[in-house]
Short mmCIF file of C-alpha atoms in Angstrom, two decimals:
data_model
loop_
_atom_site.label_atom_id
_atom_site.label_comp_id
_atom_site.label_asym_id
_atom_site.label_seq_id
_atom_site.Cartn_x
_atom_site.Cartn_y
_atom_site.Cartn_z
CA MET A 1 6.29 -18.91 -20.94
CA TYR A 2 3.24 -17.11 -19.76
CA LYS A 3 0.40 -15.00 -21.00
CA LEU A 4 1.38 -12.51 -18.88
CA ILE A 5 3.10 -12.21 -15.05
CA VAL A 6 2.47 -9.94 -12.85
CA ILE A 7 5.28 -8.74 -10.41
CA GLY A 8 3.65 -8.45 -7.14
CA GLY A 9 0.65 -9.67 -5.38
CA GLY A 10 -0.55 -7.01 -2.75
CA VAL A 11 -3.57 -5.16 -3.12
CA GLN A 12 -2.18 -3.87 -6.62
CA GLY A 13 -1.61 -7.76 -8.04
CA SER A 14 -4.19 -9.35 -6.36
CA THR A 15 -6.71 -6.85 -7.69
CA ILE A 16 -5.75 -6.85 -11.44
CA ALA A 17 -4.97 -10.90 -11.28
CA THR A 18 -8.87 -11.13 -9.61
CA TRP A 19 -10.00 -8.50 -12.36
CA LEU A 20 -8.53 -10.96 -15.44
CA LEU A 21 -9.75 -14.01 -14.46
CA ARG A 22 -13.26 -12.76 -13.42
CA PHE A 23 -13.60 -10.91 -16.81
CA ASN A 24 -12.20 -14.14 -18.76
CA ARG A 25 -9.03 -11.89 -20.17
CA ILE A 26 -6.79 -14.77 -19.22
CA LYS A 27 -6.56 -18.80 -17.93
CA GLU A 28 -5.51 -19.75 -14.67
CA GLU A 29 -2.21 -21.65 -16.60
CA ASP A 30 -1.48 -18.52 -18.74
CA LEU A 31 -1.44 -16.51 -15.76
CA LEU A 32 1.71 -16.17 -12.86
CA VAL A 33 1.59 -13.65 -9.59
CA ILE A 34 5.02 -13.82 -8.44
CA ASP A 35 5.40 -12.14 -4.67
CA PRO A 36 7.74 -12.78 -1.92
CA TYR A 37 5.42 -14.45 0.49
CA ASP A 38 3.18 -17.75 0.47
CA ASP A 39 -0.18 -15.67 0.28
CA PRO A 40 -1.98 -12.70 -1.90
CA MET A 41 -2.02 -9.77 0.07
CA HIS A 42 -0.28 -11.09 3.15
CA ASN A 43 1.94 -7.22 3.40
CA TRP A 44 -1.30 -5.63 3.40
CA MET A 45 -2.92 -8.34 6.25
CA THR A 46 -0.23 -8.62 8.17
CA THR A 47 0.62 -4.60 8.54
CA THR A 48 -2.97 -3.88 9.38
CA ARG A 49 -3.70 -6.19 12.01
CA LYS A 50 0.02 -5.25 13.65
CA ILE A 51 -1.09 -1.63 14.13
CA GLY A 52 -4.58 -3.03 15.46
CA MET A 53 -6.86 -1.47 12.21
CA THR A 54 -10.02 -2.66 12.67
CA TYR A 55 -11.99 -0.79 9.98
CA LEU A 56 -10.75 1.06 6.81
CA ARG A 57 -10.91 4.67 5.69
CA SER A 58 -11.72 3.51 2.69
CA PRO A 59 -15.96 3.37 1.70
CA SER A 60 -17.74 0.30 0.93
CA VAL A 61 -17.35 -0.02 -2.98
CA HIS A 62 -13.55 -0.12 -2.58
CA HIS A 63 -12.28 -3.22 -2.60
CA LEU A 64 -10.85 -6.14 -5.21
CA ASP A 65 -14.08 -7.52 -6.75
CA PRO A 66 -15.33 -5.87 -9.92
CA ASP A 67 -18.53 -5.57 -8.85
CA PRO A 68 -18.61 -2.05 -6.73
CA TYR A 69 -21.97 -3.83 -4.63
CA SER A 70 -19.91 -7.27 -3.45
CA LEU A 71 -18.57 -6.16 -0.77
CA LYS A 72 -22.26 -5.16 0.59
CA LYS A 73 -23.69 -8.71 -0.47
CA TYR A 74 -21.30 -10.41 1.15
CA ALA A 75 -21.80 -8.61 4.34
CA LYS A 76 -25.09 -9.51 4.26
CA GLU A 77 -24.79 -12.90 3.17
CA LYS A 78 -22.46 -13.46 6.03
CA ASP A 79 -24.80 -11.39 8.25
CA TYR A 80 -21.69 -9.54 9.49
CA THR A 81 -24.17 -7.14 12.08
CA GLN A 82 -21.21 -4.76 12.51
CA GLY A 83 -19.87 -5.02 8.54
CA PHE A 84 -19.41 -1.39 7.90
CA ARG A 85 -18.72 2.28 9.95
CA GLY A 86 -20.44 5.54 9.97
CA TYR A 87 -21.38 7.86 7.16
CA TYR A 88 -19.42 6.07 4.00
CA ASN A 89 -20.13 2.49 5.27
CA ARG A 90 -15.95 2.09 5.91
CA PRO A 91 -15.91 -1.79 5.69
CA GLN A 92 -14.82 -4.14 9.16
CA LEU A 93 -11.03 -5.21 8.85
CA GLN A 94 -11.67 -8.28 9.49
CA MET A 95 -14.57 -8.85 7.05
CA PHE A 96 -13.05 -6.76 4.29
CA ASN A 97 -9.92 -9.45 4.70
CA ASN A 98 -12.01 -12.54 4.33
CA HIS A 99 -14.15 -11.10 1.27
CA CYS A 100 -10.66 -10.75 -0.71
CA LYS A 101 -9.70 -14.24 0.51
CA ASP A 102 -13.21 -15.55 -0.44
CA ILE A 103 -12.50 -14.20 -3.93
CA PHE A 104 -8.87 -15.01 -4.55
CA GLN A 105 -10.14 -18.87 -3.81
CA THR A 106 -12.80 -18.09 -6.07
CA VAL A 107 -10.62 -17.09 -9.16
CA GLY A 108 -7.89 -19.48 -8.35
CA LEU A 109 -5.48 -16.89 -7.68
CA GLN A 110 -3.23 -19.43 -5.21
CA ASN A 111 -3.04 -21.93 -8.36
CA CYS A 112 -1.22 -19.18 -10.32
CA TRP A 113 1.02 -18.14 -7.47
CA LYS A 114 5.04 -18.49 -7.41
CA GLN A 115 6.91 -16.74 -4.01
CA GLY A 116 10.00 -14.90 -4.94
CA TRP A 117 11.77 -11.65 -4.93
CA VAL A 118 12.01 -10.82 -8.86
CA ARG A 119 15.96 -9.17 -8.92
CA ALA A 120 15.83 -9.00 -13.58
CA LEU A 121 13.51 -7.62 -16.04
CA ARG A 122 14.49 -7.52 -19.48
CA PHE A 123 13.11 -8.05 -23.46
CA HIS A 124 14.69 -9.65 -26.08
CA ASP A 125 13.27 -13.17 -28.51
CA GLU A 126 9.84 -11.18 -28.15
CA ARG A 127 8.94 -11.98 -24.35
CA TRP A 128 9.83 -10.57 -21.06
CA HIS A 129 12.21 -12.75 -19.09
CA VAL A 130 12.09 -12.35 -14.97
CA LYS A 131 14.64 -12.89 -13.35
CA LEU A 132 14.43 -14.42 -9.55
CA SER A 133 17.04 -14.10 -6.55
CA SER A 134 16.87 -18.06 -6.33
CA ASN A 135 18.19 -17.37 -10.22
CA GLU A 136 15.12 -18.95 -12.14
CA TRP A 137 14.22 -16.84 -15.43
CA TYR A 138 10.41 -16.99 -16.62
CA GLN A 139 8.64 -15.62 -19.78
CA ALA A 140 5.41 -13.82 -20.72
CA GLU A 141 4.17 -12.66 -23.44
CA ASN A 142 3.07 -9.51 -21.08
CA VAL A 143 4.00 -7.89 -17.71
CA VAL A 144 2.92 -6.22 -14.78
CA VAL A 145 4.84 -4.23 -12.22
CA ALA A 146 2.17 -3.83 -9.20
CA ILE A 147 4.60 -3.22 -6.65
CA GLY A 148 4.31 -1.29 -3.35
CA VAL A 149 6.31 0.83 -1.62
CA ASN A 150 6.23 -0.88 1.86
CA HIS A 151 9.27 -3.41 1.27
CA GLN A 152 11.72 0.02 2.31
CA PRO A 153 10.51 1.85 5.25
CA PHE A 154 11.79 5.02 5.93
CA ILE A 155 13.86 5.51 9.59
CA PRO A 156 15.31 8.94 10.82
CA GLU A 157 18.66 9.43 10.74
CA TRP A 158 17.97 9.72 14.43
CA ALA A 159 17.13 6.17 15.08
CA GLU A 160 19.70 4.49 13.12
CA SER A 161 22.65 3.73 15.59
CA LEU A 162 19.61 3.00 18.34
CA ARG A 163 18.12 0.32 15.85
CA GLU A 164 22.13 -1.28 15.95
CA ALA A 165 22.02 -0.84 18.99
CA LEU A 166 18.93 -2.08 20.27
CA PRO A 167 16.97 -3.79 17.64
CA GLN A 168 14.76 -5.79 20.07
CA SER A 169 13.07 -2.35 21.21
CA ILE A 170 12.79 -0.70 18.15
CA THR A 171 10.02 -1.42 15.53
CA HIS A 172 8.66 0.08 12.05
CA VAL A 173 5.31 -1.37 11.29
CA PHE A 174 6.27 -1.88 7.58
CA GLN A 175 9.70 -4.38 9.02
CA GLU A 176 8.29 -8.01 8.20
CA ASN A 177 7.47 -10.69 11.09
CA GLU A 178 7.43 -7.71 13.82
CA GLU A 179 4.41 -7.93 15.90
CA SER A 180 3.68 -5.45 17.86
CA ALA A 181 4.16 -5.81 21.40
CA ASP A 182 2.41 -6.31 24.40
CA MET A 183 3.63 -3.18 26.04
CA ASP A 184 3.04 -2.74 29.73
CA SER A 185 4.56 0.67 30.02
CA GLY A 186 6.75 3.74 28.35
CA ALA A 187 6.00 2.71 24.51
CA ALA A 188 6.41 6.00 22.14
CA VAL A 189 4.92 5.58 18.67
CA VAL A 190 6.34 8.26 16.37
CA VAL A 191 4.83 10.33 13.78
CA GLY A 192 1.27 11.57 13.49
CA GLY A 193 -0.41 10.02 10.68
CA LEU A 194 -3.61 7.03 10.40
CA SER A 195 -0.48 4.10 10.89
CA ALA A 196 0.84 5.98 13.74
CA ALA A 197 -2.40 6.75 15.92
CA HIS A 198 -4.58 2.91 15.06
CA MET A 199 -0.93 2.06 16.39
CA ALA A 200 -0.69 4.51 19.79
CA ALA A 201 -4.47 3.51 19.96
CA THR A 202 -4.03 0.14 20.18
CA LEU A 203 -0.74 0.00 22.50
CA ALA A 204 -2.83 2.25 25.30
CA GLN A 205 -6.02 0.36 24.86
CA LYS A 206 -3.90 -2.45 26.38
CA ALA A 207 -0.90 -0.78 27.89
CA THR A 208 -0.55 -0.80 32.38
CA GLU A 209 0.77 3.08 31.99
CA PRO A 210 0.55 5.93 29.46
CA VAL A 211 1.40 5.69 25.84
CA THR A 212 3.70 8.38 24.16
CA LEU A 213 2.21 9.57 20.69
CA ILE A 214 4.56 12.03 19.07
CA LYS A 215 3.57 13.73 15.83
CA ARG A 216 5.05 16.99 14.20
CA HIS A 217 2.56 19.14 13.36
CA PRO A 218 -1.39 19.52 14.81
CA PHE A 219 -3.58 16.98 13.46
CA ARG A 220 -5.21 17.29 10.22
CA ILE A 221 -8.74 15.84 9.82
CA GLU A 222 -9.49 14.17 6.85
CA ASP A 223 -12.67 12.17 5.66
CA PHE A 224 -9.81 9.74 3.06
CA ASP A 225 -5.93 10.36 2.66
CA SER A 226 -7.17 12.65 -1.30
CA ASP A 227 -10.20 14.65 -2.10
CA PRO A 228 -12.86 12.24 -3.71
CA GLY A 229 -12.83 14.70 -6.61
CA TRP A 230 -9.60 12.82 -7.91
CA MET A 231 -11.78 9.40 -8.52
CA GLY A 232 -13.48 11.23 -11.16
CA PRO A 233 -13.36 13.80 -13.50
CA LYS A 234 -13.88 16.66 -11.21
CA TYR A 235 -10.19 17.16 -11.10
CA LEU A 236 -8.88 14.27 -13.58
CA ASP A 237 -10.15 16.10 -16.48
CA ARG A 238 -8.07 19.00 -16.24
CA TYR A 239 -5.14 16.85 -14.60
CA HIS A 240 -5.06 14.28 -17.95
CA LYS A 241 -5.12 17.33 -20.37
CA GLU A 242 -1.66 18.85 -18.50
CA SER A 243 1.16 17.64 -20.78
CA SER A 244 3.69 18.60 -17.48
CA TYR A 245 4.84 15.96 -15.40
CA GLN A 246 6.28 18.19 -13.32
CA LYS A 247 2.91 19.72 -12.46
CA ARG A 248 1.20 16.69 -12.33
CA ARG A 249 3.60 15.38 -9.91
CA GLN A 250 3.48 18.46 -7.72
CA TRP A 251 -0.58 18.05 -8.11
CA ILE A 252 -0.38 14.52 -6.24
CA GLN A 253 2.30 15.55 -3.57
CA GLN A 254 -0.67 18.95 -3.07
CA ALA A 255 -3.57 16.15 -3.47
CA ARG A 256 -2.58 13.83 -0.41
CA HIS A 257 -3.36 14.34 2.85
CA ARG A 258 -0.20 13.37 4.77
CA GLY A 259 -0.35 12.26 7.64
CA SER A 260 -4.22 12.92 8.16
CA VAL A 261 -6.08 10.60 10.75
CA THR A 262 -10.19 10.42 9.85
CA LYS A 263 -12.52 12.09 12.48
CA SER A 264 -13.75 8.73 14.24
CA MET A 265 -9.83 8.33 15.25
CA TYR A 266 -9.13 11.96 16.20
CA THR A 267 -12.40 11.77 18.38
CA THR A 268 -10.72 7.73 19.51
CA LEU A 269 -7.31 9.69 20.67
CA ARG A 270 -9.20 12.05 22.68
CA SER A 271 -10.26 9.86 24.43
CA LEU A 272 -7.73 7.97 25.57
CA GLU A 273 -5.61 11.23 26.20
CA GLN A 274 -8.97 12.34 28.25
CA GLN A 275 -8.52 8.84 30.07
CA SER A 276 -4.60 9.34 30.67
CA LYS A 277 -4.06 6.44 28.78
CA LEU A 278 -2.19 8.51 25.94
CA THR A 279 -0.29 11.26 26.25
CA ILE A 280 0.16 13.07 22.97
CA VAL A 281 3.28 15.50 21.85
CA THR A 282 3.47 17.54 18.59
CA ASP A 283 7.21 18.21 18.34
CA GLU A 284 9.66 16.81 16.67
CA VAL A 285 12.25 14.08 17.18
CA GLU A 286 16.41 15.99 16.91
CA GLY A 287 18.10 13.54 18.78
CA ALA A 288 18.10 9.98 20.56
CA HIS A 289 20.64 8.09 22.78
CA HIS A 290 20.01 4.75 24.92
CA ASP A 291 21.05 4.14 28.57
CA ASP A 292 20.69 0.74 30.30
CA GLY A 293 17.78 -0.27 28.10
CA ASN A 294 16.11 3.28 28.07
CA ILE A 295 15.88 4.77 25.09
CA PHE A 296 15.96 8.61 25.61
CA LEU A 297 14.32 11.39 22.44
CA LYS A 298 15.65 14.80 22.59
CA MET A 299 12.70 16.95 21.75
CA LYS A 300 12.63 20.23 19.80
CA ASN A 301 10.26 22.34 21.32
CA THR A 302 9.12 20.38 24.82
CA GLU A 303 11.18 17.91 27.07
CA GLN A 304 12.96 14.96 26.41
CA ILE A 305 11.23 11.44 26.29
CA ILE A 306 11.81 7.91 27.88
CA ALA A 307 10.75 4.68 26.41
CA ASN A 308 11.71 1.21 26.82
CA HIS A 309 9.93 0.50 23.03
CA LEU A 310 10.00 2.57 20.19
CA PHE A 311 7.67 1.99 17.55
CA LEU A 312 7.88 3.55 14.11
CA ALA A 313 5.05 4.78 11.64
CA THR A 314 7.80 6.79 9.46
CA GLY A 315 6.14 5.73 6.17
CA ALA A 316 8.10 4.19 3.20
CA LYS A 317 11.50 5.74 1.30
CA ALA A 318 10.76 8.49 -0.83
CA GLY A 319 11.71 6.84 -5.13
CA LEU A 320 10.76 4.42 -7.54
CA PRO A 321 9.40 1.17 -6.14
CA GLY A 322 11.57 -1.92 -7.19
CA GLU A 323 14.87 0.65 -7.68
CA SER A 324 17.46 -1.46 -7.07
CA TRP A 325 16.31 -3.93 -10.37
CA LEU A 326 13.70 -1.79 -12.13
CA SER A 327 16.44 0.93 -13.02
CA ALA A 328 18.60 -1.36 -15.24
CA THR A 329 15.26 -2.43 -16.98
CA ILE A 330 14.92 1.44 -17.50
CA LYS A 331 18.26 2.25 -19.59
CA GLU A 332 18.63 -1.22 -21.40
CA HIS A 333 15.36 -0.56 -23.15
CA HIS A 334 15.23 3.44 -22.70
CA LEU A 335 12.07 3.63 -20.78
CA PRO A 336 10.03 7.04 -21.07
CA CYS A 337 10.68 8.27 -17.51
CA ALA A 338 9.47 11.84 -16.07
CA PRO A 339 11.52 14.38 -14.55
CA CYS A 340 10.89 12.48 -11.23
CA GLY A 341 11.95 8.97 -12.38
CA PHE A 342 8.63 7.63 -12.87
CA PRO A 343 7.35 6.06 -15.62
CA ILE A 344 4.98 7.82 -18.34
CA VAL A 345 2.03 5.49 -19.53
CA ASP A 346 -0.48 5.38 -21.99
CA GLN A 347 -4.08 5.34 -20.85
CA GLN A 348 -4.04 1.00 -20.51
CA LEU A 349 -1.25 2.09 -18.49
CA LYS A 350 0.72 0.60 -20.80
CA TRP A 351 5.11 1.42 -20.39
CA SER A 352 6.34 -0.66 -22.92
CA LYS A 353 5.16 -3.39 -25.76
CA GLY A 354 3.65 -5.87 -23.08
CA LEU A 355 4.87 -3.85 -20.11
CA TYR A 356 1.89 -2.80 -17.82
CA VAL A 357 2.38 -0.68 -14.37
CA SER A 358 0.22 -0.02 -11.12
CA GLY A 359 0.38 1.58 -7.89
CA ALA A 360 2.96 4.08 -7.47
CA LEU A 361 4.36 3.63 -10.57
CA ALA A 362 0.95 4.59 -12.65
CA GLU A 363 0.45 7.84 -10.72
CA LEU A 364 1.03 10.26 -13.17
CA GLU A 365 -1.42 8.98 -15.33
CA VAL A 366 -4.18 7.33 -12.70
CA GLY A 367 -3.38 10.19 -9.75
CA PRO A 368 -3.26 10.96 -6.42
CA VAL A 369 -5.32 7.90 -5.43
CA SER A 370 -3.32 5.52 -7.59
CA ARG A 371 -1.36 3.18 -5.01
CA ASN A 372 -4.62 3.14 -2.82
CA ILE A 373 -7.44 0.94 -3.40
CA ALA A 374 -9.39 3.06 -5.49
CA GLY A 375 -5.91 3.03 -7.85
CA ALA A 376 -6.13 -0.52 -7.80
CA ARG A 377 -9.36 -0.64 -9.23
CA LYS A 378 -8.80 1.91 -12.01
CA ALA A 379 -5.18 0.16 -13.41
CA ALA A 380 -7.34 -2.94 -12.97
CA GLU A 381 -10.21 -1.78 -15.27
CA ARG A 382 -7.74 -0.09 -17.69
CA ILE A 383 -4.91 -3.24 -17.69
CA CYS A 384 -8.55 -5.47 -18.42
CA LYS A 385 -8.90 -3.42 -21.65
CA ALA A 386 -6.00 -4.25 -23.35
CA PHE A 387 -6.20 -7.68 -23.03
CA PRO A 388 -9.25 -9.27 -25.45
CA VAL A 389 -12.08 -11.82 -24.09
CA LEU A 390 -10.85 -15.14 -24.21
CA GLU A 391 -13.60 -17.42 -26.83
CA VAL A 392 -15.44 -20.05 -24.83
CA SER A 393 -14.50 -23.51 -26.38
CA ARG A 394 -17.61 -25.72 -27.14
#
């Protein structure tokens, strides 16, 4: 039996495991991280590479190591001459990823790894039992559910039939093992958030004919995906005093800058547009059909768009992460949930005896930043407080 099982080895789970190991809250042999992939943060590294991201949106102090200045020290140590960009010192993606890999090697995270899909979570005999799709069972005194939302990509209704008919011609950025194709012409990217913008820019820079970026609203230019005030007491003091979880959910929805892009990305897109490498369309897709390998998009207010490949950056399905198996756990153990269906947890993100959450599952406590890197750091800090420092044997 393990002392702790972390379900999910993405940014959230890897950060929490790293902090617990770094701060001597747990030993390697007492920790198990269960994730569908072979390596920590596989989804993050695959998706960011796929869309062509070069620099993160977050500032230099948002990374996985407990020391906020660790990434800056790493850049100096490894002699990254272009490690950061802009006023907020946004880190270079490759440097950030290498920093993560070195941290994981230092703390021995891979030694705690188990590849598999979780299918059930139950509590009996004073311990948690985790079932995998392989029918293996693992037991632990404590569990952290740190799963993300990207395993269930949202596919617009108009695109469903196209995907069935032309599976090789329609790609969602969250889909597993689907790298962005080298498009010569006729590509279209749907929805104007930051992922779509990155994908459009990446395709436009190597295509021989213009790429089309379709977005539903005018560009929303924001430095971050929510106001920095949500990182500290400026907004969180009032948030934590609010007892209504419906009100908290409303604030989370209002705080997130959904579909926004950074100023530097906006400048890049406009530059590509001026070079006639990118066509930017602000409109909604009403329907679609295909003929002879081509995709025809019916727009609400503008002319029909024809493409030979469609990249969807339409985000993930709304709803509770891991709902397919977590809903049974909620029902069986009467776990407290808000009207929106998300967990009600305490300050240490404890949902029940020995059960903790992070990421989207913790956002009613952590706030709007809960799903991103800053939220992972906040979750790790809180959960660490629930585990006492281990005595050092002499």
